[in-house]
PDB file of C-alpha atoms in Angstrom:
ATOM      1  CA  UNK A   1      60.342 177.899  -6.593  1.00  0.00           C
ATOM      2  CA  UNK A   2      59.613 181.239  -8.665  1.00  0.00           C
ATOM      3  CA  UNK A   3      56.136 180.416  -8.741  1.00  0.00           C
ATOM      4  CA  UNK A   4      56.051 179.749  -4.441  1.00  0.00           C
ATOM      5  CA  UNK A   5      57.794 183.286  -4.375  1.00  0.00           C
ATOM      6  CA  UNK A   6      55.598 185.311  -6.447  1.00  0.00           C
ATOM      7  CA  UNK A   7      52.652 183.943  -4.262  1.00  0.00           C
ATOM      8  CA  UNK A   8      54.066 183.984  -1.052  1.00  0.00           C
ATOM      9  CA  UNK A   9      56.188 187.349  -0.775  1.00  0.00           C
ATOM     10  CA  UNK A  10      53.330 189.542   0.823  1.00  0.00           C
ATOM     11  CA  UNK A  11      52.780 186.790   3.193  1.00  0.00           C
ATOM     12  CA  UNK A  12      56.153 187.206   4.792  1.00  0.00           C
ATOM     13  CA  UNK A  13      56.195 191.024   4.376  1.00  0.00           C
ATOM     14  CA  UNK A  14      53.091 190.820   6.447  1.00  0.00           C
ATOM     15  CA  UNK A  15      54.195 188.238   8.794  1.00  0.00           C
ATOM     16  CA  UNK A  16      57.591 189.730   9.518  1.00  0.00           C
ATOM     17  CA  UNK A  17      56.090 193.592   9.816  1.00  0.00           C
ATOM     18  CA  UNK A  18      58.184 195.032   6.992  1.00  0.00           C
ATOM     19  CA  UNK A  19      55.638 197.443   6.165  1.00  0.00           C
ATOM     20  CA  UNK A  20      56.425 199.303   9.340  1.00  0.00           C
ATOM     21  CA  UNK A  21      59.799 199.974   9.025  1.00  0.00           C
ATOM     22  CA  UNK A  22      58.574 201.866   5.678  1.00  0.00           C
ATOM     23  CA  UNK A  23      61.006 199.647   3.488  1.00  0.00           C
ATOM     24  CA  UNK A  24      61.575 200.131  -0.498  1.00  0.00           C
ATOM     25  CA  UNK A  25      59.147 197.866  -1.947  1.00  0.00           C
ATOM     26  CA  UNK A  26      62.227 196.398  -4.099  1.00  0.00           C
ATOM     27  CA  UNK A  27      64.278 195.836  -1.157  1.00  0.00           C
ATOM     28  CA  UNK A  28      60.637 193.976   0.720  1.00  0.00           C
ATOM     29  CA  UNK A  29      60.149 191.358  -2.349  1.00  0.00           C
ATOM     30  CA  UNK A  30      64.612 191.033  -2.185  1.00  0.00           C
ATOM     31  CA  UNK A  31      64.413 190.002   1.791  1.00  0.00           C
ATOM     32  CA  UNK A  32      61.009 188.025   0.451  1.00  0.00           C
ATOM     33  CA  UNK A  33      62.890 186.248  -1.629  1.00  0.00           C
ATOM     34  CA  UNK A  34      65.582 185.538   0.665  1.00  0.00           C
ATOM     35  CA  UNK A  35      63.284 184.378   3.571  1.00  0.00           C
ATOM     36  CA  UNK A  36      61.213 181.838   1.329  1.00  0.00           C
ATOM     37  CA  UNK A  37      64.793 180.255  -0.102  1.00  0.00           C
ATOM     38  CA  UNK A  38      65.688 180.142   3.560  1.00  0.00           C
ATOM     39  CA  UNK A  39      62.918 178.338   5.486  1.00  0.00           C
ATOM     40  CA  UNK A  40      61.682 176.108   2.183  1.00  0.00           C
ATOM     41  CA  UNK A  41      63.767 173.439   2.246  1.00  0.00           C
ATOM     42  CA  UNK A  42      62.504 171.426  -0.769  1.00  0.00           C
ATOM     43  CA  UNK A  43      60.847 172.358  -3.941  1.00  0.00           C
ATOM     44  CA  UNK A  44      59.132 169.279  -4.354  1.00  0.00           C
ATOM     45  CA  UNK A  45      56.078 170.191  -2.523  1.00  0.00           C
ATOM     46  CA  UNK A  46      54.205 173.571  -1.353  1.00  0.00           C
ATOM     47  CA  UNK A  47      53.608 174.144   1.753  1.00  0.00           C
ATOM     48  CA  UNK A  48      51.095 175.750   3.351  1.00  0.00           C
ATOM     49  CA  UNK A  49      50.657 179.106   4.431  1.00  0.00           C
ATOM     50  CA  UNK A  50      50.349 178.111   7.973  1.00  0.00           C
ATOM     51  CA  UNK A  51      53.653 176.027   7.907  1.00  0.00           C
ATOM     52  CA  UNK A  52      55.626 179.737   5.856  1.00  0.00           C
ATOM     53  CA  UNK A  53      54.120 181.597   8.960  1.00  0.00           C
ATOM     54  CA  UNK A  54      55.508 178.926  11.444  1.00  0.00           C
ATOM     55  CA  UNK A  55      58.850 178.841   9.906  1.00  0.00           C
ATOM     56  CA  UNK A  56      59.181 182.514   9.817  1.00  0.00           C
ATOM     57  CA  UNK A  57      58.195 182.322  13.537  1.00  0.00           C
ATOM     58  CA  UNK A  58      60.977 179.556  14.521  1.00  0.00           C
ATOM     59  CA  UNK A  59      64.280 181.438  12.704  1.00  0.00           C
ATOM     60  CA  UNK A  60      62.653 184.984  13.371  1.00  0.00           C
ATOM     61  CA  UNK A  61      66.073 186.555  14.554  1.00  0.00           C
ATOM     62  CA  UNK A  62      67.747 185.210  11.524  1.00  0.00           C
ATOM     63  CA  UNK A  63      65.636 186.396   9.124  1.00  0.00           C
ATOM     64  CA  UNK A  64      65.713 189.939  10.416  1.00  0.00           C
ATOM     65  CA  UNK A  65      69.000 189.476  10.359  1.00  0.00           C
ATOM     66  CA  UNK A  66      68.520 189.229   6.470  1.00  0.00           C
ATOM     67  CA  UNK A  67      66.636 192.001   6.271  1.00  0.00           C
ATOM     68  CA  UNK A  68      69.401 194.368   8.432  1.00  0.00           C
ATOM     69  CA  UNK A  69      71.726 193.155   5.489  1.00  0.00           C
ATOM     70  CA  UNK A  70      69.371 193.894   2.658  1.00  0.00           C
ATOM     71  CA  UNK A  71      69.063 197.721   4.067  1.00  0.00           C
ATOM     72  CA  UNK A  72      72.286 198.219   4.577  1.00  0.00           C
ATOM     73  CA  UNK A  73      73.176 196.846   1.013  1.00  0.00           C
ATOM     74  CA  UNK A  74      70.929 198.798   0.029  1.00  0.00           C
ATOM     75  CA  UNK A  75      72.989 202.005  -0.245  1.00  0.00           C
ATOM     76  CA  UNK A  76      69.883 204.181   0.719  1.00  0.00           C
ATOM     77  CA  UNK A  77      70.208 206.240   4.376  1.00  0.00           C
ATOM     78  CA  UNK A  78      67.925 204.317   7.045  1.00  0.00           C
ATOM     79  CA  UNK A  79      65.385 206.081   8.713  1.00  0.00           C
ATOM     80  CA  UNK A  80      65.781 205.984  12.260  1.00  0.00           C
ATOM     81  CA  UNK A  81      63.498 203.809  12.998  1.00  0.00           C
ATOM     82  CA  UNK A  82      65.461 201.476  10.028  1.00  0.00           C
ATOM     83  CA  UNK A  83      68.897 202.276  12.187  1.00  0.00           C
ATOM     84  CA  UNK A  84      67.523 201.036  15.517  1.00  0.00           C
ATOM     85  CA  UNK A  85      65.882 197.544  13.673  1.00  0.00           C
ATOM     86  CA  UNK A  86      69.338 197.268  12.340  1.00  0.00           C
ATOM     87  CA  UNK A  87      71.510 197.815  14.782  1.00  0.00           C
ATOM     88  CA  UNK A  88      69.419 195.550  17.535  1.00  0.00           C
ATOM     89  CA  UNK A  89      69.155 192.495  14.731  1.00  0.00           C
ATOM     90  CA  UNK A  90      72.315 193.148  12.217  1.00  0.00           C
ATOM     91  CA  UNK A  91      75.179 191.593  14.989  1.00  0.00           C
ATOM     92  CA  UNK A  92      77.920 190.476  12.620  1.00  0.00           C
ATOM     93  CA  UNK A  93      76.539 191.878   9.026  1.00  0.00           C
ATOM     94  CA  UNK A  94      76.351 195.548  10.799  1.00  0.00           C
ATOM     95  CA  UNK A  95      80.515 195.154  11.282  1.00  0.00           C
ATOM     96  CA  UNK A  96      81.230 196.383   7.387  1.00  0.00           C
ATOM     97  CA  UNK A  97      79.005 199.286   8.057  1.00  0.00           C
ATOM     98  CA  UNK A  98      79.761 200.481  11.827  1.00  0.00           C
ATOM     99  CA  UNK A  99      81.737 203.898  10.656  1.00  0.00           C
ATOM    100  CA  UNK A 100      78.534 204.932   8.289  1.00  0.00           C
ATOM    101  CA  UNK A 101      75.787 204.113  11.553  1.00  0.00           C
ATOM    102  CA  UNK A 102      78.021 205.555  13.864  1.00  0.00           C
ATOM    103  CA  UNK A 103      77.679 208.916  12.110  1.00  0.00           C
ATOM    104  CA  UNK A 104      74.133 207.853  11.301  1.00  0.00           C
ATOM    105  CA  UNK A 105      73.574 207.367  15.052  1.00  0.00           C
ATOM    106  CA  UNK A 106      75.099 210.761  16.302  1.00  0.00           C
ATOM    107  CA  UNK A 107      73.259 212.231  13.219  1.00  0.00           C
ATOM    108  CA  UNK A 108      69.752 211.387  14.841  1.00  0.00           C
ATOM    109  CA  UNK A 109      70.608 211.763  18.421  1.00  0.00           C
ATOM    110  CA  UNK A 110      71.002 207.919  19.263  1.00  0.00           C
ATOM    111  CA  UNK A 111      73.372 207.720  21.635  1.00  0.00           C
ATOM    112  CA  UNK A 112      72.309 204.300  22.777  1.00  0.00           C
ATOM    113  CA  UNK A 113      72.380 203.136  19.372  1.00  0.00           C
ATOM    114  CA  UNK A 114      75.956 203.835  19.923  1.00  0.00           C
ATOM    115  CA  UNK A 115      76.184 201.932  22.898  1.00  0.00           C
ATOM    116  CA  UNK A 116      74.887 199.025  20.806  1.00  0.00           C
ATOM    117  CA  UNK A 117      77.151 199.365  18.294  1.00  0.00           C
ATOM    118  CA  UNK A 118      80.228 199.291  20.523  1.00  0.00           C
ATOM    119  CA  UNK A 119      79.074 195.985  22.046  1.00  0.00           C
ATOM    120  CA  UNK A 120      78.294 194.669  18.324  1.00  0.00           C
ATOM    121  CA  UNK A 121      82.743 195.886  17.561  1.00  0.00           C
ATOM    122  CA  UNK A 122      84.001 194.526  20.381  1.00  0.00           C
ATOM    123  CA  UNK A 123      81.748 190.948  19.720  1.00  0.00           C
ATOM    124  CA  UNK A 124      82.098 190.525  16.434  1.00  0.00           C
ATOM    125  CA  UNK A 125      84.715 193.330  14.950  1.00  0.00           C
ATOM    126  CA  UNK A 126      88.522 193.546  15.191  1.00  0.00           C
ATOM    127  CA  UNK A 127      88.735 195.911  18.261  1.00  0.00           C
ATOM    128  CA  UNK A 128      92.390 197.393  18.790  1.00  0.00           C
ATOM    129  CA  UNK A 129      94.065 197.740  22.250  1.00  0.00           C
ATOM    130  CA  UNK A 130      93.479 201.285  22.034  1.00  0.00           C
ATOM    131  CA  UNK A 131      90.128 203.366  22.339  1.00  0.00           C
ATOM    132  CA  UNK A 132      89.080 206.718  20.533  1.00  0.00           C
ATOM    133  CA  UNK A 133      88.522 209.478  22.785  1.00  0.00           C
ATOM    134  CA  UNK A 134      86.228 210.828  20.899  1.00  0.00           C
ATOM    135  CA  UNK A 135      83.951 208.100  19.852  1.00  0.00           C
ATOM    136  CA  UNK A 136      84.666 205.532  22.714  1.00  0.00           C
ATOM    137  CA  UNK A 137      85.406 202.328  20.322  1.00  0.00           C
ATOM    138  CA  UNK A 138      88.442 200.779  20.460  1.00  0.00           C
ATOM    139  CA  UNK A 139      89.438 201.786  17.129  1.00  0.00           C
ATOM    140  CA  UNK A 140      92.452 203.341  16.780  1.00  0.00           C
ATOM    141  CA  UNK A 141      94.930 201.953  13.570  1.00  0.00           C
ATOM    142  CA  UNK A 142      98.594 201.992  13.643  1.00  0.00           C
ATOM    143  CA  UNK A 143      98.570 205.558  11.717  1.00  0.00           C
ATOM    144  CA  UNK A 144      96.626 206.563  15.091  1.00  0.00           C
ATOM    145  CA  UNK A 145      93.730 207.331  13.161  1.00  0.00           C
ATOM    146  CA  UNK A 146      90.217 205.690  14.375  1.00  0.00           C
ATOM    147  CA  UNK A 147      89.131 203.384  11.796  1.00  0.00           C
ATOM    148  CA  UNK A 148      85.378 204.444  13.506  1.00  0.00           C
ATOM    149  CA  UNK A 149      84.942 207.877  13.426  1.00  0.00           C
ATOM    150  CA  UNK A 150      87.999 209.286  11.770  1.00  0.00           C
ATOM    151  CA  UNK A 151      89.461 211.496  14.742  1.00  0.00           C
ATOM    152  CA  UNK A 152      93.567 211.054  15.121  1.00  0.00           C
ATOM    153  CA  UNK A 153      95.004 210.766  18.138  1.00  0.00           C
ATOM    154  CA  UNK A 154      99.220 211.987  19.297  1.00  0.00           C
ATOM    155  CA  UNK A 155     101.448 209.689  19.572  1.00  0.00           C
ATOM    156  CA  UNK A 156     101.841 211.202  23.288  1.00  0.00           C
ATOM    157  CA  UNK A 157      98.170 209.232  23.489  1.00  0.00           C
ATOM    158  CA  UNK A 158      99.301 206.244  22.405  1.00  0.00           C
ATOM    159  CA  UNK A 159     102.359 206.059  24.675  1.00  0.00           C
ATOM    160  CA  UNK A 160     100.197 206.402  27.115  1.00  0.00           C
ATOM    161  CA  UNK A 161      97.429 204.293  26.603  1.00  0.00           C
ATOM    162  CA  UNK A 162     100.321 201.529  25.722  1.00  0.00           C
ATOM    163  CA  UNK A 163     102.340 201.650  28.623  1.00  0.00           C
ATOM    164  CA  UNK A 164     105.101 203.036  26.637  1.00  0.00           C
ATOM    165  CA  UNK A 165     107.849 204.093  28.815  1.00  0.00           C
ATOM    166  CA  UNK A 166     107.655 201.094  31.259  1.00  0.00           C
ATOM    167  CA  UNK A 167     107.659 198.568  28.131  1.00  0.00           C
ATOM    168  CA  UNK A 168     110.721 200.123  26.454  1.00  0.00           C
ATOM    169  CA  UNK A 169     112.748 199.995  29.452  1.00  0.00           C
ATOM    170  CA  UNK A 170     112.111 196.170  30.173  1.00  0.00           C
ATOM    171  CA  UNK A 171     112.620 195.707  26.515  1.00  0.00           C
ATOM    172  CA  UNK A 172     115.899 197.579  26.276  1.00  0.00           C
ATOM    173  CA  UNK A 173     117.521 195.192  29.208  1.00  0.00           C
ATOM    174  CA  UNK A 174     116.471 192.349  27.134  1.00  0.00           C
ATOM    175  CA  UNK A 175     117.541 192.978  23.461  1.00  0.00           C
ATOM    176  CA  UNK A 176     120.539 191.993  21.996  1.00  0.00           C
ATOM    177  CA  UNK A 177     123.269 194.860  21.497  1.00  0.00           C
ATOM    178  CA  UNK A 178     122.519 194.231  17.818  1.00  0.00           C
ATOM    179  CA  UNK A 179     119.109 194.942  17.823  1.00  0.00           C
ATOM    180  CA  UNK A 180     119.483 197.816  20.273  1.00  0.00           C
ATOM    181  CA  UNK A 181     121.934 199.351  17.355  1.00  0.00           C
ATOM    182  CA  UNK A 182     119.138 198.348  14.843  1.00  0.00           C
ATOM    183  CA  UNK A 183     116.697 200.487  16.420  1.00  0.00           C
ATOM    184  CA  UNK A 184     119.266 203.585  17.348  1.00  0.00           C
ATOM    185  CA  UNK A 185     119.729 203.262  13.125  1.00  0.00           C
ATOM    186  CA  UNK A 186     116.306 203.124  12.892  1.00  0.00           C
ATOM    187  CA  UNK A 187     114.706 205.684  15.011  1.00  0.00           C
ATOM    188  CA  UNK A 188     111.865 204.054  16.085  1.00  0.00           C
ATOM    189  CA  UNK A 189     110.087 200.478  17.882  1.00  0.00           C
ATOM    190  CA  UNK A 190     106.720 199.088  16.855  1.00  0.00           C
ATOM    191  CA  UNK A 191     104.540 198.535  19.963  1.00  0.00           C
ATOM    192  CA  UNK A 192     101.609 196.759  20.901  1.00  0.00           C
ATOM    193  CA  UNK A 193      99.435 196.350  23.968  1.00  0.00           C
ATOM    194  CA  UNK A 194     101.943 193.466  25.069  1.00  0.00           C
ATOM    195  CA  UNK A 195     105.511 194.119  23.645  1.00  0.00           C
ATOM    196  CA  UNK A 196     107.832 195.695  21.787  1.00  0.00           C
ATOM    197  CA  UNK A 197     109.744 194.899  19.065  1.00  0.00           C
ATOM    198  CA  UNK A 198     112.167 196.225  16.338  1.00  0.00           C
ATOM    199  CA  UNK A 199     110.979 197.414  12.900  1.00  0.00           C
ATOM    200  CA  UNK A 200     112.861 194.644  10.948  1.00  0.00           C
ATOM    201  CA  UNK A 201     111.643 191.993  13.113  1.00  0.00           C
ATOM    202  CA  UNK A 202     108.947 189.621  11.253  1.00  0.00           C
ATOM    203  CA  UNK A 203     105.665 190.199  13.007  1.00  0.00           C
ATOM    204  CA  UNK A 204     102.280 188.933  12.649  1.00  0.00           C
ATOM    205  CA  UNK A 205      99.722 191.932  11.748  1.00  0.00           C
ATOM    206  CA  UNK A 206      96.941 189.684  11.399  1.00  0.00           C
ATOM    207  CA  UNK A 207      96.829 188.662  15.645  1.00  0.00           C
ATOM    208  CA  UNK A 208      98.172 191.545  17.261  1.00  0.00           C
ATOM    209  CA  UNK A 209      98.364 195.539  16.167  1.00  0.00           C
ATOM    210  CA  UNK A 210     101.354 197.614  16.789  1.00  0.00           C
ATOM    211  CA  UNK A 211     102.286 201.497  16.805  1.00  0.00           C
ATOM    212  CA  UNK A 212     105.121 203.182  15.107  1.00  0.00           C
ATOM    213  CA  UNK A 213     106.755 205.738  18.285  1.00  0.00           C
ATOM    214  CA  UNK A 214     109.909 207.247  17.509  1.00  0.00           C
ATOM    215  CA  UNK A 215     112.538 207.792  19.872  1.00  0.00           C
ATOM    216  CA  UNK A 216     112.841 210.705  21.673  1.00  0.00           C
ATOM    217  CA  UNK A 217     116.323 212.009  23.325  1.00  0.00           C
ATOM    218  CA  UNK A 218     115.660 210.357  26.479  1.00  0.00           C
ATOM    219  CA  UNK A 219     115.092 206.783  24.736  1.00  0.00           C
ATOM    220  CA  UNK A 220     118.076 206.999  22.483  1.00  0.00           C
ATOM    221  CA  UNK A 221     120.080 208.168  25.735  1.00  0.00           C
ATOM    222  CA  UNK A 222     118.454 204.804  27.468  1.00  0.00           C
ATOM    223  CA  UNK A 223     119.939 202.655  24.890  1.00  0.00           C
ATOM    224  CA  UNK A 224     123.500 204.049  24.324  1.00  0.00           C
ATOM    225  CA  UNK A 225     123.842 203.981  28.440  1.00  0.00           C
ATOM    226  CA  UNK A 226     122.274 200.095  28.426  1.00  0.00           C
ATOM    227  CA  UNK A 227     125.146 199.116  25.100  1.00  0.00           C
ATOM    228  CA  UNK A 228     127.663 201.228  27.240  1.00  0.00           C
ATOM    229  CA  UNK A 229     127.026 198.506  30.011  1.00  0.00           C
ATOM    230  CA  UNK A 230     127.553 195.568  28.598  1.00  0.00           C
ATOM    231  CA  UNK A 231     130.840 196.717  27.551  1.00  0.00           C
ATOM    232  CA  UNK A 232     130.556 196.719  24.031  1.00  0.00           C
ATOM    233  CA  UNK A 233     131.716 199.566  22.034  1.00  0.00           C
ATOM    234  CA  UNK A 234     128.962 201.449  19.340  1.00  0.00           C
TER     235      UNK A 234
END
């Protein structure tokens, strides 16, 4: 196989046009590599040239998908005619890197480059329920930072965005006394784009994100008058 490498490397360089996007020659005969161990299937025989250029011609979208990963692991800053190759071949490899092209991409004036990566977060990222205003992904971490571009937004942002004071109020009518004492101890509900629920409760981070928002006077007020109600004493 080392041997169909060495002599077939410039032919996919040439074939797949790396020369133009002005790539470190390391990096060219890594993707090289990669390409040839991709489309040969068996080392018992050698194909042709004609049959390498072929193949490279068939899985063309997933090889440049190989070579958006070997930039990017690269560690070196990509030229911005590297960033747009990337970003309109990388899809799901790009996700590890979105903060650093983001900045990359307001760096050289790309704002559809920024478009593009918003599709490629909400396709094949973790999107939250929340977007930044500043960057316009949908970002934004339970510390109300944006995991994106780094900009932290109030929790008076995220209360609105959430749908905060209609959800508490149908969620303090349905919790149990004890749980509405729980919280009144606690000083604060975790809340996510479809409920609420109390701090102790045993959630599942990994499907849905929620927000820390502390109570505010007319909250705690809200759930000493609902307690009061049901005739049970604090």
């Amino acid at each position: 196989m080392e041997s169909i490498i060495n002599e077939y490397s410039d032919l996919v360089i040439e074939t797949m046009g790396l020369d133009s996007l002005e790539i470190d020659d390391k990096i060219k005969q890594e993707i090289a590599k990669d390409v040839l161990n991709m489309i040969i299937t068996s080392t018992s025989y050698k194909p042709s040239p004609d049959v390498i250029v072929k193949r490279i011609q068939r899985h063309i979208k997933d090889l440049y998908k190989i070579v958006a990963y070997r930039i990017l692991e690269s560690g070196l800053k990509p030229t911005p005619q590297q960033l747009d190759f990337i970003v309109s071949y990388g899809e799901e490899v790009l996700v590890p890197h979105i903060s650093e092209l983001y900045k990359l991409a307001k760096e050289y004036g790309k704002d559809y480059v920024v478009s593009m990566l918003q599709y490629v977060w909400e396709k094949h990222g973790k999107p939250s329920p929340i977007e930044c205003p500043k960057c316009g992904f949908r970002a934004i971490m339970p510390d109300f930072s944006c995991l994106i571009c780094g900009y932290v937004v109030t929790e008076d942002y995220i209360r609105e965005k959430l749908n905060f004071e209609e959800k508490f109020k149908e969620y303090v009518a349905m919790a149990s006394v004890a749980e509405l004492k729980e919280v009144l101890d606690l000083g604060y509900v975790l809340v996510s784009e479809i409920d609420i629920k109390s701090p102790k409760e045993r959630i599942d981070m990994t499907s849905k994100i929620y927000y820390p928002i502390y109570l505010r006077s007319r909250e705690t007020s809200l759930i000493i008058e609902e307690i009061n109600s049901r005739k049970l004493p604090i």
